[in-house]
PDB file of C-alpha atoms in Angstrom:
ATOM      1  CA  MET P   7      12.302  30.662  -0.756  1.00  0.00           C
ATOM      2  CA  THR P   8      15.126  28.540  -2.047  1.00  0.00           C
ATOM      3  CA  GLU P   9      18.660  29.673  -2.521  1.00  0.00           C
ATOM      4  CA  VAL P  10      20.852  28.141  -5.167  1.00  0.00           C
ATOM      5  CA  ASN P  11      24.434  28.387  -6.280  1.00  0.00           C
ATOM      6  CA  PRO P  12      26.384  31.258  -4.814  1.00  0.00           C
ATOM      7  CA  LYS P  13      28.904  30.719  -7.629  1.00  0.00           C
ATOM      8  CA  ALA P  14      32.521  30.866  -6.579  1.00  0.00           C
ATOM      9  CA  SER P  15      35.770  30.541  -8.476  1.00  0.00           C
ATOM     10  CA  PRO P  16      37.865  28.192  -6.325  1.00  0.00           C
ATOM     11  CA  GLU P  17      41.609  28.694  -6.322  1.00  0.00           C
ATOM     12  CA  GLU P  18      42.659  25.091  -6.749  1.00  0.00           C
ATOM     13  CA  SER P  19      45.628  23.444  -5.139  1.00  0.00           C
ATOM     14  CA  PRO P  20      48.964  24.043  -6.918  1.00  0.00           C
ATOM     15  CA  ASN P  21      48.661  20.775  -8.854  1.00  0.00           C
ATOM     16  CA  GLU P  22      45.150  21.561 -10.094  1.00  0.00           C
ATOM     17  CA  ARG P  23      44.041  24.219 -12.547  1.00  0.00           C
ATOM     18  CA  PRO P  24      40.436  25.406 -12.841  1.00  0.00           C
ATOM     19  CA  SER P  25      39.000  24.924 -16.305  1.00  0.00           C
ATOM     20  CA  LYS P  26      37.479  28.375 -16.308  1.00  0.00           C
ATOM     21  CA  ILE P  27      37.602  31.370 -13.994  1.00  0.00           C
ATOM     22  CA  SER P  28      35.051  34.101 -14.587  1.00  0.00           C
ATOM     23  CA  LYS P  29      35.788  37.687 -13.731  1.00  0.00           C
ATOM     24  CA  THR P  30      34.414  38.799 -10.402  1.00  0.00           C
ATOM     25  CA  LEU P  31      31.783  41.472 -10.788  1.00  0.00           C
ATOM     26  CA  GLN P  32      32.564  44.728  -8.993  1.00  0.00           C
ATOM     27  CA  GLU P  33      29.712  46.507  -7.236  1.00  0.00           C
ATOM     28  CA  GLU P  34      29.695  50.263  -6.723  1.00  0.00           C
ATOM     29  CA  GLY P  35      30.144  51.114  -3.076  1.00  0.00           C
ATOM     30  CA  ASP P  36      31.595  47.752  -2.062  1.00  0.00           C
ATOM     31  CA  SER P  37      34.858  49.220  -0.753  1.00  0.00           C
ATOM     32  CA  SER P  38      34.024  47.973   2.744  1.00  0.00           C
ATOM     33  CA  GLU P  39      33.899  44.393   1.470  1.00  0.00           C
ATOM     34  CA  GLU P  40      37.224  44.902  -0.299  1.00  0.00           C
ATOM     35  CA  GLU P  41      38.779  46.022   2.986  1.00  0.00           C
ATOM     36  CA  GLU P  42      37.305  43.007   4.802  1.00  0.00           C
ATOM     37  CA  GLU P  43      38.618  40.706   2.076  1.00  0.00           C
ATOM     38  CA  LYS P  44      42.120  42.186   2.283  1.00  0.00           C
ATOM     39  CA  GLU P  45      42.085  41.799   6.053  1.00  0.00           C
ATOM     40  CA  ALA P  46      40.940  38.182   5.763  1.00  0.00           C
ATOM     41  CA  VAL P  47      43.610  37.340   3.181  1.00  0.00           C
ATOM     42  CA  ASP P  48      46.406  39.071   5.098  1.00  0.00           C
ATOM     43  CA  LYS P  49      45.865  36.855   8.120  1.00  0.00           C
ATOM     44  CA  SER P  50      48.479  34.120   8.053  1.00  0.00           C
ATOM     45  CA  MET P  51      47.165  30.562   8.300  1.00  0.00           C
ATOM     46  CA  LYS P  52      48.752  28.053  10.615  1.00  0.00           C
ATOM     47  CA  PRO P  53      51.051  25.607   8.798  1.00  0.00           C
ATOM     48  CA  GLY P  54      49.386  22.211   8.329  1.00  0.00           C
ATOM     49  CA  LEU P  55      45.895  23.595   7.868  1.00  0.00           C
ATOM     50  CA  GLN P  56      44.013  22.756   4.668  1.00  0.00           C
ATOM     51  CA  ARG P  57      41.200  25.009   3.504  1.00  0.00           C
ATOM     52  CA  TYR P  58      38.248  23.253   1.883  1.00  0.00           C
ATOM     53  CA  LEU P  59      35.449  24.704  -0.220  1.00  0.00           C
ATOM     54  CA  VAL P  60      32.266  22.881   0.773  1.00  0.00           C
ATOM     55  CA  ALA P  61      28.885  22.891  -1.006  1.00  0.00           C
ATOM     56  CA  VAL P  62      25.822  22.005   1.057  1.00  0.00           C
ATOM     57  CA  GLU P  63      22.117  21.572   0.438  1.00  0.00           C
ATOM     58  CA  TYR P  64      19.504  21.721   3.150  1.00  0.00           C
ATOM     59  CA  ILE P  65      15.814  21.964   3.973  1.00  0.00           C
ATOM     60  CA  GLY P  66      15.567  25.095   6.103  1.00  0.00           C
ATOM     61  CA  THR P  67      12.291  24.277   7.881  1.00  0.00           C
ATOM     62  CA  ARG P  68      13.894  23.141  11.147  1.00  0.00           C
ATOM     63  CA  PHE P  69      16.822  25.565  11.035  1.00  0.00           C
ATOM     64  CA  CYS P  70      16.753  28.932  12.803  1.00  0.00           C
ATOM     65  CA  GLY P  71      18.700  30.444   9.927  1.00  0.00           C
ATOM     66  CA  SER P  72      22.217  29.733   8.753  1.00  0.00           C
ATOM     67  CA  GLN P  73      24.408  31.716  11.176  1.00  0.00           C
ATOM     68  CA  GLN P  74      25.328  30.233  14.533  1.00  0.00           C
ATOM     69  CA  GLN P  75      23.042  31.170  17.433  1.00  0.00           C
ATOM     70  CA  LEU P  76      23.184  30.165  21.067  1.00  0.00           C
ATOM     71  CA  ASN P  77      20.663  27.432  21.954  1.00  0.00           C
ATOM     72  CA  HIS P  78      19.247  27.329  18.396  1.00  0.00           C
ATOM     73  CA  ARG P  79      19.748  24.813  15.607  1.00  0.00           C
ATOM     74  CA  THR P  80      21.464  26.507  12.659  1.00  0.00           C
ATOM     75  CA  VAL P  81      23.214  25.414   9.464  1.00  0.00           C
ATOM     76  CA  VAL P  82      26.639  26.599  10.620  1.00  0.00           C
ATOM     77  CA  GLY P  83      26.174  25.053  14.053  1.00  0.00           C
ATOM     78  CA  VAL P  84      25.243  21.635  12.646  1.00  0.00           C
ATOM     79  CA  LEU P  85      28.118  21.671  10.137  1.00  0.00           C
ATOM     80  CA  GLN P  86      30.671  22.694  12.766  1.00  0.00           C
ATOM     81  CA  GLU P  87      29.476  19.916  15.054  1.00  0.00           C
ATOM     82  CA  ALA P  88      29.800  17.342  12.266  1.00  0.00           C
ATOM     83  CA  PHE P  89      33.338  18.507  11.405  1.00  0.00           C
ATOM     84  CA  HIS P  90      34.244  18.454  15.114  1.00  0.00           C
ATOM     85  CA  LYS P  91      33.155  14.816  15.359  1.00  0.00           C
ATOM     86  CA  PHE P  92      35.146  14.002  12.220  1.00  0.00           C
ATOM     87  CA  ILE P  93      38.490  15.585  13.075  1.00  0.00           C
ATOM     88  CA  GLY P  94      38.235  15.745  16.871  1.00  0.00           C
ATOM     89  CA  GLN P  95      38.693  19.491  17.214  1.00  0.00           C
ATOM     90  CA  PRO P  96      36.536  22.597  16.721  1.00  0.00           C
ATOM     91  CA  VAL P  97      36.403  24.389  13.363  1.00  0.00           C
ATOM     92  CA  THR P  98      34.919  27.628  12.064  1.00  0.00           C
ATOM     93  CA  ILE P  99      32.546  27.537   9.093  1.00  0.00           C
ATOM     94  CA  CYS P 100      32.393  30.624   6.855  1.00  0.00           C
ATOM     95  CA  LEU P 101      29.311  30.692   4.603  1.00  0.00           C
ATOM     96  CA  SER P 102      29.173  32.554   1.305  1.00  0.00           C
ATOM     97  CA  SER P 103      25.518  33.530   1.829  1.00  0.00           C
ATOM     98  CA  ARG P 104      23.320  33.794   4.878  1.00  0.00           C
ATOM     99  CA  THR P 105      19.815  32.372   4.824  1.00  0.00           C
ATOM    100  CA  ASP P 106      16.923  33.142   7.167  1.00  0.00           C
ATOM    101  CA  ALA P 107      14.880  30.618   9.133  1.00  0.00           C
ATOM    102  CA  GLY P 108      12.847  28.391   6.850  1.00  0.00           C
ATOM    103  CA  VAL P 109      14.873  29.158   3.719  1.00  0.00           C
ATOM    104  CA  HIS P 110      16.122  26.124   1.798  1.00  0.00           C
ATOM    105  CA  ALA P 111      19.380  25.872  -0.146  1.00  0.00           C
ATOM    106  CA  LEU P 112      20.020  23.855  -3.278  1.00  0.00           C
ATOM    107  CA  SER P 113      23.701  24.775  -3.074  1.00  0.00           C
ATOM    108  CA  ASN P 114      25.149  27.112  -0.476  1.00  0.00           C
ATOM    109  CA  VAL P 115      28.924  27.100  -0.189  1.00  0.00           C
ATOM    110  CA  CYS P 116      31.323  27.699   2.666  1.00  0.00           C
ATOM    111  CA  HIS P 117      34.970  27.270   3.506  1.00  0.00           C
ATOM    112  CA  VAL P 118      36.553  25.594   6.502  1.00  0.00           C
ATOM    113  CA  ASP P 119      40.148  25.122   7.696  1.00  0.00           C
ATOM    114  CA  VAL P 120      41.040  21.613   8.847  1.00  0.00           C
ATOM    115  CA  GLU P 121      44.202  20.355  10.501  1.00  0.00           C
ATOM    116  CA  ARG P 122      44.619  16.597  10.397  1.00  0.00           C
ATOM    117  CA  ILE P 123      46.142  15.430  13.695  1.00  0.00           C
ATOM    118  CA  SER P 124      47.245  11.841  14.318  1.00  0.00           C
ATOM    119  CA  LYS P 125      45.026  10.053  16.829  1.00  0.00           C
ATOM    120  CA  ARG P 126      47.810   7.579  17.630  1.00  0.00           C
ATOM    121  CA  LYS P 127      50.457  10.249  18.118  1.00  0.00           C
ATOM    122  CA  PRO P 128      48.802  13.417  19.479  1.00  0.00           C
ATOM    123  CA  GLY P 129      50.499  16.533  18.145  1.00  0.00           C
ATOM    124  CA  GLU P 130      51.693  14.893  14.932  1.00  0.00           C
ATOM    125  CA  VAL P 131      50.304  16.679  11.876  1.00  0.00           C
ATOM    126  CA  LEU P 132      49.369  14.373   8.995  1.00  0.00           C
ATOM    127  CA  PRO P 133      48.837  15.159   5.292  1.00  0.00           C
ATOM    128  CA  PRO P 134      45.400  16.684   4.578  1.00  0.00           C
ATOM    129  CA  HIS P 135      42.405  14.450   3.884  1.00  0.00           C
ATOM    130  CA  GLU P 136      41.286  14.018   0.299  1.00  0.00           C
ATOM    131  CA  PRO P 137      38.111  16.030  -0.460  1.00  0.00           C
ATOM    132  CA  ALA P 138      36.129  12.833  -1.120  1.00  0.00           C
ATOM    133  CA  VAL P 139      37.050  11.563   2.342  1.00  0.00           C
ATOM    134  CA  VAL P 140      35.913  14.828   3.934  1.00  0.00           C
ATOM    135  CA  ARG P 141      32.583  14.699   2.124  1.00  0.00           C
ATOM    136  CA  LYS P 142      31.851  11.100   3.106  1.00  0.00           C
ATOM    137  CA  ALA P 143      32.934  11.525   6.727  1.00  0.00           C
ATOM    138  CA  VAL P 144      31.012  14.750   7.375  1.00  0.00           C
ATOM    139  CA  ASN P 145      27.851  13.336   5.796  1.00  0.00           C
ATOM    140  CA  HIS P 146      28.196  10.357   8.116  1.00  0.00           C
ATOM    141  CA  PHE P 147      27.796  12.705  11.085  1.00  0.00           C
ATOM    142  CA  LEU P 148      24.916  14.670   9.549  1.00  0.00           C
ATOM    143  CA  GLN P 149      22.244  12.296  10.778  1.00  0.00           C
ATOM    144  CA  GLU P 150      19.154  14.540  10.812  1.00  0.00           C
ATOM    145  CA  GLY P 151      18.392  14.016   7.117  1.00  0.00           C
ATOM    146  CA  ASP P 152      17.716  17.661   6.231  1.00  0.00           C
ATOM    147  CA  ILE P 153      21.268  18.733   5.348  1.00  0.00           C
ATOM    148  CA  MET P 154      23.969  17.141   3.203  1.00  0.00           C
ATOM    149  CA  VAL P 155      27.413  17.987   1.852  1.00  0.00           C
ATOM    150  CA  THR P 156      27.230  17.696  -1.936  1.00  0.00           C
ATOM    151  CA  ASP P 157      30.796  18.603  -2.937  1.00  0.00           C
ATOM    152  CA  VAL P 158      34.208  19.356  -1.423  1.00  0.00           C
ATOM    153  CA  ARG P 159      37.260  20.937  -3.057  1.00  0.00           C
ATOM    154  CA  SER P 160      40.736  21.743  -1.747  1.00  0.00           C
ATOM    155  CA  VAL P 161      41.488  25.455  -2.138  1.00  0.00           C
ATOM    156  CA  SER P 162      44.326  27.794  -1.254  1.00  0.00           C
ATOM    157  CA  ALA P 163      44.559  29.567   2.089  1.00  0.00           C
ATOM    158  CA  HIS P 164      43.651  32.861   0.359  1.00  0.00           C
ATOM    159  CA  PHE P 165      40.301  31.651  -0.921  1.00  0.00           C
ATOM    160  CA  HIS P 166      37.282  33.131   0.862  1.00  0.00           C
ATOM    161  CA  ALA P 167      33.795  31.704   0.266  1.00  0.00           C
ATOM    162  CA  ARG P 168      32.034  35.012   0.849  1.00  0.00           C
ATOM    163  CA  PHE P 169      34.323  37.413  -0.985  1.00  0.00           C
ATOM    164  CA  LYS P 170      35.025  35.124  -3.939  1.00  0.00           C
ATOM    165  CA  ALA P 171      31.344  34.431  -4.609  1.00  0.00           C
ATOM    166  CA  GLN P 172      30.553  35.797  -8.072  1.00  0.00           C
ATOM    167  CA  GLU P 173      26.781  35.565  -7.990  1.00  0.00           C
ATOM    168  CA  ARG P 174      23.908  34.480  -5.774  1.00  0.00           C
ATOM    169  CA  THR P 175      20.614  33.130  -7.084  1.00  0.00           C
ATOM    170  CA  TYR P 176      17.306  32.852  -5.252  1.00  0.00           C
ATOM    171  CA  PHE P 177      14.191  30.986  -6.370  1.00  0.00           C
ATOM    172  CA  TYR P 178      10.661  31.605  -5.110  1.00  0.00           C
ATOM    173  CA  ARG P 179       7.986  29.010  -5.911  1.00  0.00           C
ATOM    174  CA  LEU P 180       4.377  30.192  -6.139  1.00  0.00           C
ATOM    175  CA  LEU P 181       1.530  27.684  -6.401  1.00  0.00           C
ATOM    176  CA  ILE P 182      -1.564  29.307  -7.885  1.00  0.00           C
ATOM    177  CA  GLY P 183      -5.125  28.066  -7.408  1.00  0.00           C
ATOM    178  CA  PRO P 184      -7.971  27.692  -4.883  1.00  0.00           C
ATOM    179  CA  GLU P 185      -7.142  24.073  -4.024  1.00  0.00           C
ATOM    180  CA  LEU P 186      -5.567  23.448  -0.616  1.00  0.00           C
ATOM    181  CA  LEU P 187      -1.804  23.123  -0.695  1.00  0.00           C
ATOM    182  CA  SER P 188      -0.585  19.539  -0.882  1.00  0.00           C
ATOM    183  CA  THR P 189       1.150  18.095   2.141  1.00  0.00           C
ATOM    184  CA  PHE P 190       4.177  17.457  -0.084  1.00  0.00           C
ATOM    185  CA  GLU P 191       4.422  21.188  -0.790  1.00  0.00           C
ATOM    186  CA  LYS P 192       4.247  22.405   2.817  1.00  0.00           C
ATOM    187  CA  ASP P 193       7.147  24.774   3.544  1.00  0.00           C
ATOM    188  CA  ARG P 194       8.245  24.408  -0.089  1.00  0.00           C
ATOM    189  CA  ALA P 195       6.130  27.078  -1.805  1.00  0.00           C
ATOM    190  CA  TRP P 196       3.929  30.145  -1.317  1.00  0.00           C
ATOM    191  CA  HIS P 197       0.269  29.352  -1.965  1.00  0.00           C
ATOM    192  CA  VAL P 198      -1.710  32.084  -3.762  1.00  0.00           C
ATOM    193  CA  SER P 199      -5.399  31.229  -4.185  1.00  0.00           C
ATOM    194  CA  GLU P 200      -6.143  34.024  -6.681  1.00  0.00           C
ATOM    195  CA  GLU P 201      -5.085  33.972 -10.321  1.00  0.00           C
ATOM    196  CA  LEU P 202      -2.016  36.099 -11.118  1.00  0.00           C
ATOM    197  CA  ASP P 203      -1.277  38.007 -14.315  1.00  0.00           C
ATOM    198  CA  LEU P 204       1.929  36.307 -15.443  1.00  0.00           C
ATOM    199  CA  VAL P 205       2.559  38.641 -18.391  1.00  0.00           C
ATOM    200  CA  SER P 206       2.238  41.742 -16.192  1.00  0.00           C
ATOM    201  CA  MET P 207       4.594  40.200 -13.625  1.00  0.00           C
ATOM    202  CA  GLN P 208       7.160  39.511 -16.325  1.00  0.00           C
ATOM    203  CA  GLU P 209       6.947  43.086 -17.587  1.00  0.00           C
ATOM    204  CA  ALA P 210       7.334  44.479 -14.062  1.00  0.00           C
ATOM    205  CA  CYS P 211      10.492  42.428 -13.543  1.00  0.00           C
ATOM    206  CA  LYS P 212      12.191  44.157 -16.453  1.00  0.00           C
ATOM    207  CA  VAL P 213      11.978  47.512 -14.664  1.00  0.00           C
ATOM    208  CA  LEU P 214      14.140  46.301 -11.783  1.00  0.00           C
ATOM    209  CA  VAL P 215      16.831  44.509 -13.787  1.00  0.00           C
ATOM    210  CA  GLY P 216      20.114  46.412 -14.031  1.00  0.00           C
ATOM    211  CA  HIS P 217      22.114  48.814 -11.860  1.00  0.00           C
ATOM    212  CA  HIS P 218      19.815  50.827  -9.583  1.00  0.00           C
ATOM    213  CA  ASP P 219      19.480  52.575  -6.243  1.00  0.00           C
ATOM    214  CA  PHE P 220      17.531  50.018  -4.184  1.00  0.00           C
ATOM    215  CA  SER P 221      17.128  52.197  -1.081  1.00  0.00           C
ATOM    216  CA  SER P 222      13.386  51.585  -0.947  1.00  0.00           C
ATOM    217  CA  PHE P 223      13.942  47.823  -1.081  1.00  0.00           C
ATOM    218  CA  ARG P 224      16.268  47.381   1.869  1.00  0.00           C
ATOM    219  CA  ALA P 225      15.480  47.007   5.557  1.00  0.00           C
ATOM    220  CA  SER P 226      16.130  49.820   8.016  1.00  0.00           C
ATOM    221  CA  GLY P 227      18.837  47.731   9.667  1.00  0.00           C
ATOM    222  CA  CYS P 228      20.863  47.359   6.446  1.00  0.00           C
ATOM    223  CA  GLN P 229      24.501  48.329   7.084  1.00  0.00           C
ATOM    224  CA  ALA P 230      25.677  48.480   3.457  1.00  0.00           C
ATOM    225  CA  LYS P 231      27.376  51.794   2.689  1.00  0.00           C
ATOM    226  CA  SER P 232      25.830  52.022  -0.773  1.00  0.00           C
ATOM    227  CA  PRO P 233      22.219  51.262  -1.783  1.00  0.00           C
ATOM    228  CA  PHE P 234      23.308  50.585  -5.376  1.00  0.00           C
ATOM    229  CA  ARG P 235      23.221  47.021  -6.608  1.00  0.00           C
ATOM    230  CA  THR P 236      23.221  45.361 -10.035  1.00  0.00           C
ATOM    231  CA  LEU P 237      20.357  42.926 -10.455  1.00  0.00           C
ATOM    232  CA  GLU P 238      21.475  40.611 -13.237  1.00  0.00           C
ATOM    233  CA  GLU P 239      18.189  38.723 -13.492  1.00  0.00           C
ATOM    234  CA  LEU P 240      14.649  38.967 -12.195  1.00  0.00           C
ATOM    235  CA  SER P 241      12.235  36.696 -14.015  1.00  0.00           C
ATOM    236  CA  VAL P 242       8.956  34.803 -13.628  1.00  0.00           C
ATOM    237  CA  LEU P 243       8.420  31.521 -15.433  1.00  0.00           C
ATOM    238  CA  GLU P 244       5.584  29.017 -15.369  1.00  0.00           C
ATOM    239  CA  VAL P 245       6.860  25.485 -14.823  1.00  0.00           C
ATOM    240  CA  VAL P 246       5.410  22.055 -14.166  1.00  0.00           C
ATOM    241  CA  SER P 247       4.246  21.743 -10.580  1.00  0.00           C
ATOM    242  CA  THR P 248       6.133  19.085  -8.628  1.00  0.00           C
ATOM    243  CA  PRO P 249       6.002  16.373  -7.461  1.00  0.00           C
ATOM    244  CA  TYR P 250       4.449  15.182 -10.711  1.00  0.00           C
ATOM    245  CA  PHE P 251       3.171  11.672 -11.398  1.00  0.00           C
ATOM    246  CA  PRO P 252       1.422  10.978 -14.723  1.00  0.00           C
ATOM    247  CA  SER P 253      -2.213   9.904 -14.475  1.00  0.00           C
ATOM    248  CA  ILE P 254      -3.483   6.615 -15.943  1.00  0.00           C
ATOM    249  CA  THR P 255      -4.991   8.571 -18.853  1.00  0.00           C
ATOM    250  CA  GLU P 256      -1.660  10.200 -19.668  1.00  0.00           C
ATOM    251  CA  ARG P 257       0.158   6.883 -19.413  1.00  0.00           C
ATOM    252  CA  GLU P 258      -2.336   5.190 -21.708  1.00  0.00           C
ATOM    253  CA  GLN P 259      -2.146   8.034 -24.218  1.00  0.00           C
ATOM    254  CA  ASN P 260       1.624   7.781 -24.181  1.00  0.00           C
ATOM    255  CA  SER P 261       1.456   4.036 -24.895  1.00  0.00           C
ATOM    256  CA  SER P 262      -1.206   4.285 -27.585  1.00  0.00           C
ATOM    257  CA  ASN P 263       0.787   6.932 -29.453  1.00  0.00           C
ATOM    258  CA  GLY P 264       3.755   4.605 -29.598  1.00  0.00           C
ATOM    259  CA  GLU P 265       6.014   7.215 -28.033  1.00  0.00           C
ATOM    260  CA  GLY P 266       9.274   6.288 -26.378  1.00  0.00           C
ATOM    261  CA  PRO P 267       9.854   6.115 -22.614  1.00  0.00           C
ATOM    262  CA  HIS P 268      11.374   9.609 -22.514  1.00  0.00           C
ATOM    263  CA  SER P 269       8.659  11.380 -24.486  1.00  0.00           C
ATOM    264  CA  PHE P 270       6.533  12.303 -21.492  1.00  0.00           C
ATOM    265  CA  HIS P 271       9.588  13.621 -19.663  1.00  0.00           C
ATOM    266  CA  ASN P 272      10.408  15.820 -22.629  1.00  0.00           C
ATOM    267  CA  LYS P 273       6.909  17.295 -22.589  1.00  0.00           C
ATOM    268  CA  CYS P 274       7.321  18.264 -18.941  1.00  0.00           C
ATOM    269  CA  LYS P 275      10.476  20.314 -19.383  1.00  0.00           C
ATOM    270  CA  THR P 276      10.356  23.856 -18.088  1.00  0.00           C
ATOM    271  CA  GLY P 277      10.169  26.879 -20.329  1.00  0.00           C
ATOM    272  CA  LEU P 278       6.817  26.056 -21.888  1.00  0.00           C
ATOM    273  CA  PRO P 279       4.739  28.955 -23.214  1.00  0.00           C
ATOM    274  CA  THR P 280       2.388  30.756 -20.849  1.00  0.00           C
ATOM    275  CA  GLY P 281      -0.705  28.677 -20.139  1.00  0.00           C
ATOM    276  CA  SER P 282       0.476  25.554 -21.960  1.00  0.00           C
ATOM    277  CA  ILE P 283       1.198  23.695 -18.756  1.00  0.00           C
ATOM    278  CA  SER P 284      -2.120  24.438 -17.101  1.00  0.00           C
ATOM    279  CA  ASN P 285      -4.079  23.648 -20.266  1.00  0.00           C
ATOM    280  CA  GLY P 286      -2.227  20.437 -21.045  1.00  0.00           C
ATOM    281  CA  PHE P 287      -1.090  18.944 -17.762  1.00  0.00           C
ATOM    282  CA  LEU P 288      -3.177  20.435 -14.970  1.00  0.00           C
ATOM    283  CA  ALA P 289      -6.438  18.727 -15.863  1.00  0.00           C
ATOM    284  CA  GLY P 290      -8.381  21.709 -17.090  1.00  0.00           C
ATOM    285  CA  GLY P 291      -6.706  24.477 -15.131  1.00  0.00           C
ATOM    286  CA  SER P 292      -7.085  25.526 -11.517  1.00  0.00           C
ATOM    287  CA  ASN P 293     -10.431  27.281 -12.094  1.00  0.00           C
ATOM    288  CA  SER P 294     -12.098  24.427 -13.942  1.00  0.00           C
ATOM    289  CA  GLY P 295     -15.150  22.942 -12.282  1.00  0.00           C
ATOM    290  CA  THR P 296     -14.697  19.538 -13.913  1.00  0.00           C
ATOM    291  CA  ASP P 297     -14.938  16.610 -11.509  1.00  0.00           C
ATOM    292  CA  LEU P 298     -11.688  14.669 -11.812  1.00  0.00           C
ATOM    293  CA  GLY P 299     -12.943  11.704  -9.816  1.00  0.00           C
ATOM    294  CA  PHE P 300     -12.754  10.611  -6.224  1.00  0.00           C
ATOM    295  CA  GLY P 301      -9.370  11.168  -4.567  1.00  0.00           C
ATOM    296  CA  ILE P 302      -7.867  12.975  -7.562  1.00  0.00           C
ATOM    297  CA  ARG P 303      -6.656  16.445  -6.722  1.00  0.00           C
ATOM    298  CA  ARG P 304      -6.569  19.360  -9.101  1.00  0.00           C
ATOM    299  CA  ARG P 305      -3.031  20.608  -9.559  1.00  0.00           C
ATOM    300  CA  HIS P 306      -1.875  24.159  -9.051  1.00  0.00           C
ATOM    301  CA  ARG P 307      -0.184  26.327 -11.613  1.00  0.00           C
ATOM    302  CA  CYS P 308       3.427  26.860 -10.568  1.00  0.00           C
ATOM    303  CA  TYR P 309       5.376  30.080 -11.084  1.00  0.00           C
ATOM    304  CA  VAL P 310       9.072  30.371 -10.252  1.00  0.00           C
ATOM    305  CA  ILE P 311      10.532  33.802  -9.556  1.00  0.00           C
ATOM    306  CA  THR P 312      14.307  33.956 -10.036  1.00  0.00           C
ATOM    307  CA  ALA P 313      16.526  36.740  -8.688  1.00  0.00           C
ATOM    308  CA  ARG P 314      20.249  36.733  -9.470  1.00  0.00           C
ATOM    309  CA  SER P 315      22.971  39.188  -8.471  1.00  0.00           C
ATOM    310  CA  ARG P 316      26.483  39.268  -7.082  1.00  0.00           C
ATOM    311  CA  SER P 317      25.131  40.673  -3.834  1.00  0.00           C
ATOM    312  CA  PHE P 318      21.877  41.846  -2.313  1.00  0.00           C
ATOM    313  CA  LEU P 319      21.021  44.436   0.308  1.00  0.00           C
ATOM    314  CA  TYR P 320      19.677  43.287   3.665  1.00  0.00           C
ATOM    315  CA  HIS P 321      16.106  42.034   3.083  1.00  0.00           C
ATOM    316  CA  GLN P 322      16.204  43.419  -0.476  1.00  0.00           C
ATOM    317  CA  LEU P 323      14.471  40.337  -1.853  1.00  0.00           C
ATOM    318  CA  LYS P 324      11.825  40.307   0.868  1.00  0.00           C
ATOM    319  CA  GLU P 325      10.839  43.862  -0.008  1.00  0.00           C
ATOM    320  CA  TYR P 326      10.133  42.948  -3.649  1.00  0.00           C
TER     321      TYR P 326
END
């Protein structure tokens, strides 16, 4: 599973104005979160601290989830260690969305409070670092290669990454077909050897979209006061399986047709009609018995399930 974009509306520094601020969706039964938000905002922040909104991407395979755990490698733990090395003092990372072990993130966001102290004159508080400096410095200390800071913004002391998040989006990649899963796809997708009925899956998704009681979809340990949530989107789309490299036949056809260098890329855009990808680009489809030649692997059909909402119940997505 891959998480992407817990959208937030950053409250920019006084000299900056956001180009657009969307209204925060209000969920029924979220009064407990409102109380937590009020409590978080009411806490006064130490003068000299600068709050930053930080976007990160990571491969979750070697992480034991996102939240800090004793003696386990986690997203928060690695980020806090990198910030500590950068500024010379401990910090607390607050993520907008938690992810389980093995879950990847295209863009998870968090906030962190940083006080810039002079190294030459201990105790002297200096003006805050520019966001670009923070991004470059923290990435310098993220040496493992499976996590990276992609963006940093200065925000007000009242901004909260979790409570200001306006939506959270999760992607699930399914690779369909009897062929063994490629090494490049390990821990990146769920392999289903049987054919799936894409049209039926798309119809089933429509039933769950909207405001519903999701009691039967949450784990027994869920602490949310209300089982009601608004699912803004639940969809299944067939896309081009990646990584994709055009075969010699496709390259020759492209040249012989006199098409431009971007024509093949345009053909591979997502959103193609059902079956068009497998018929056109997957060398006869996953069930075809045609011999493609020595060393040439038959490609899988790729379905992407997208779930989008302001908030989800504990393990709500897993129970789908």
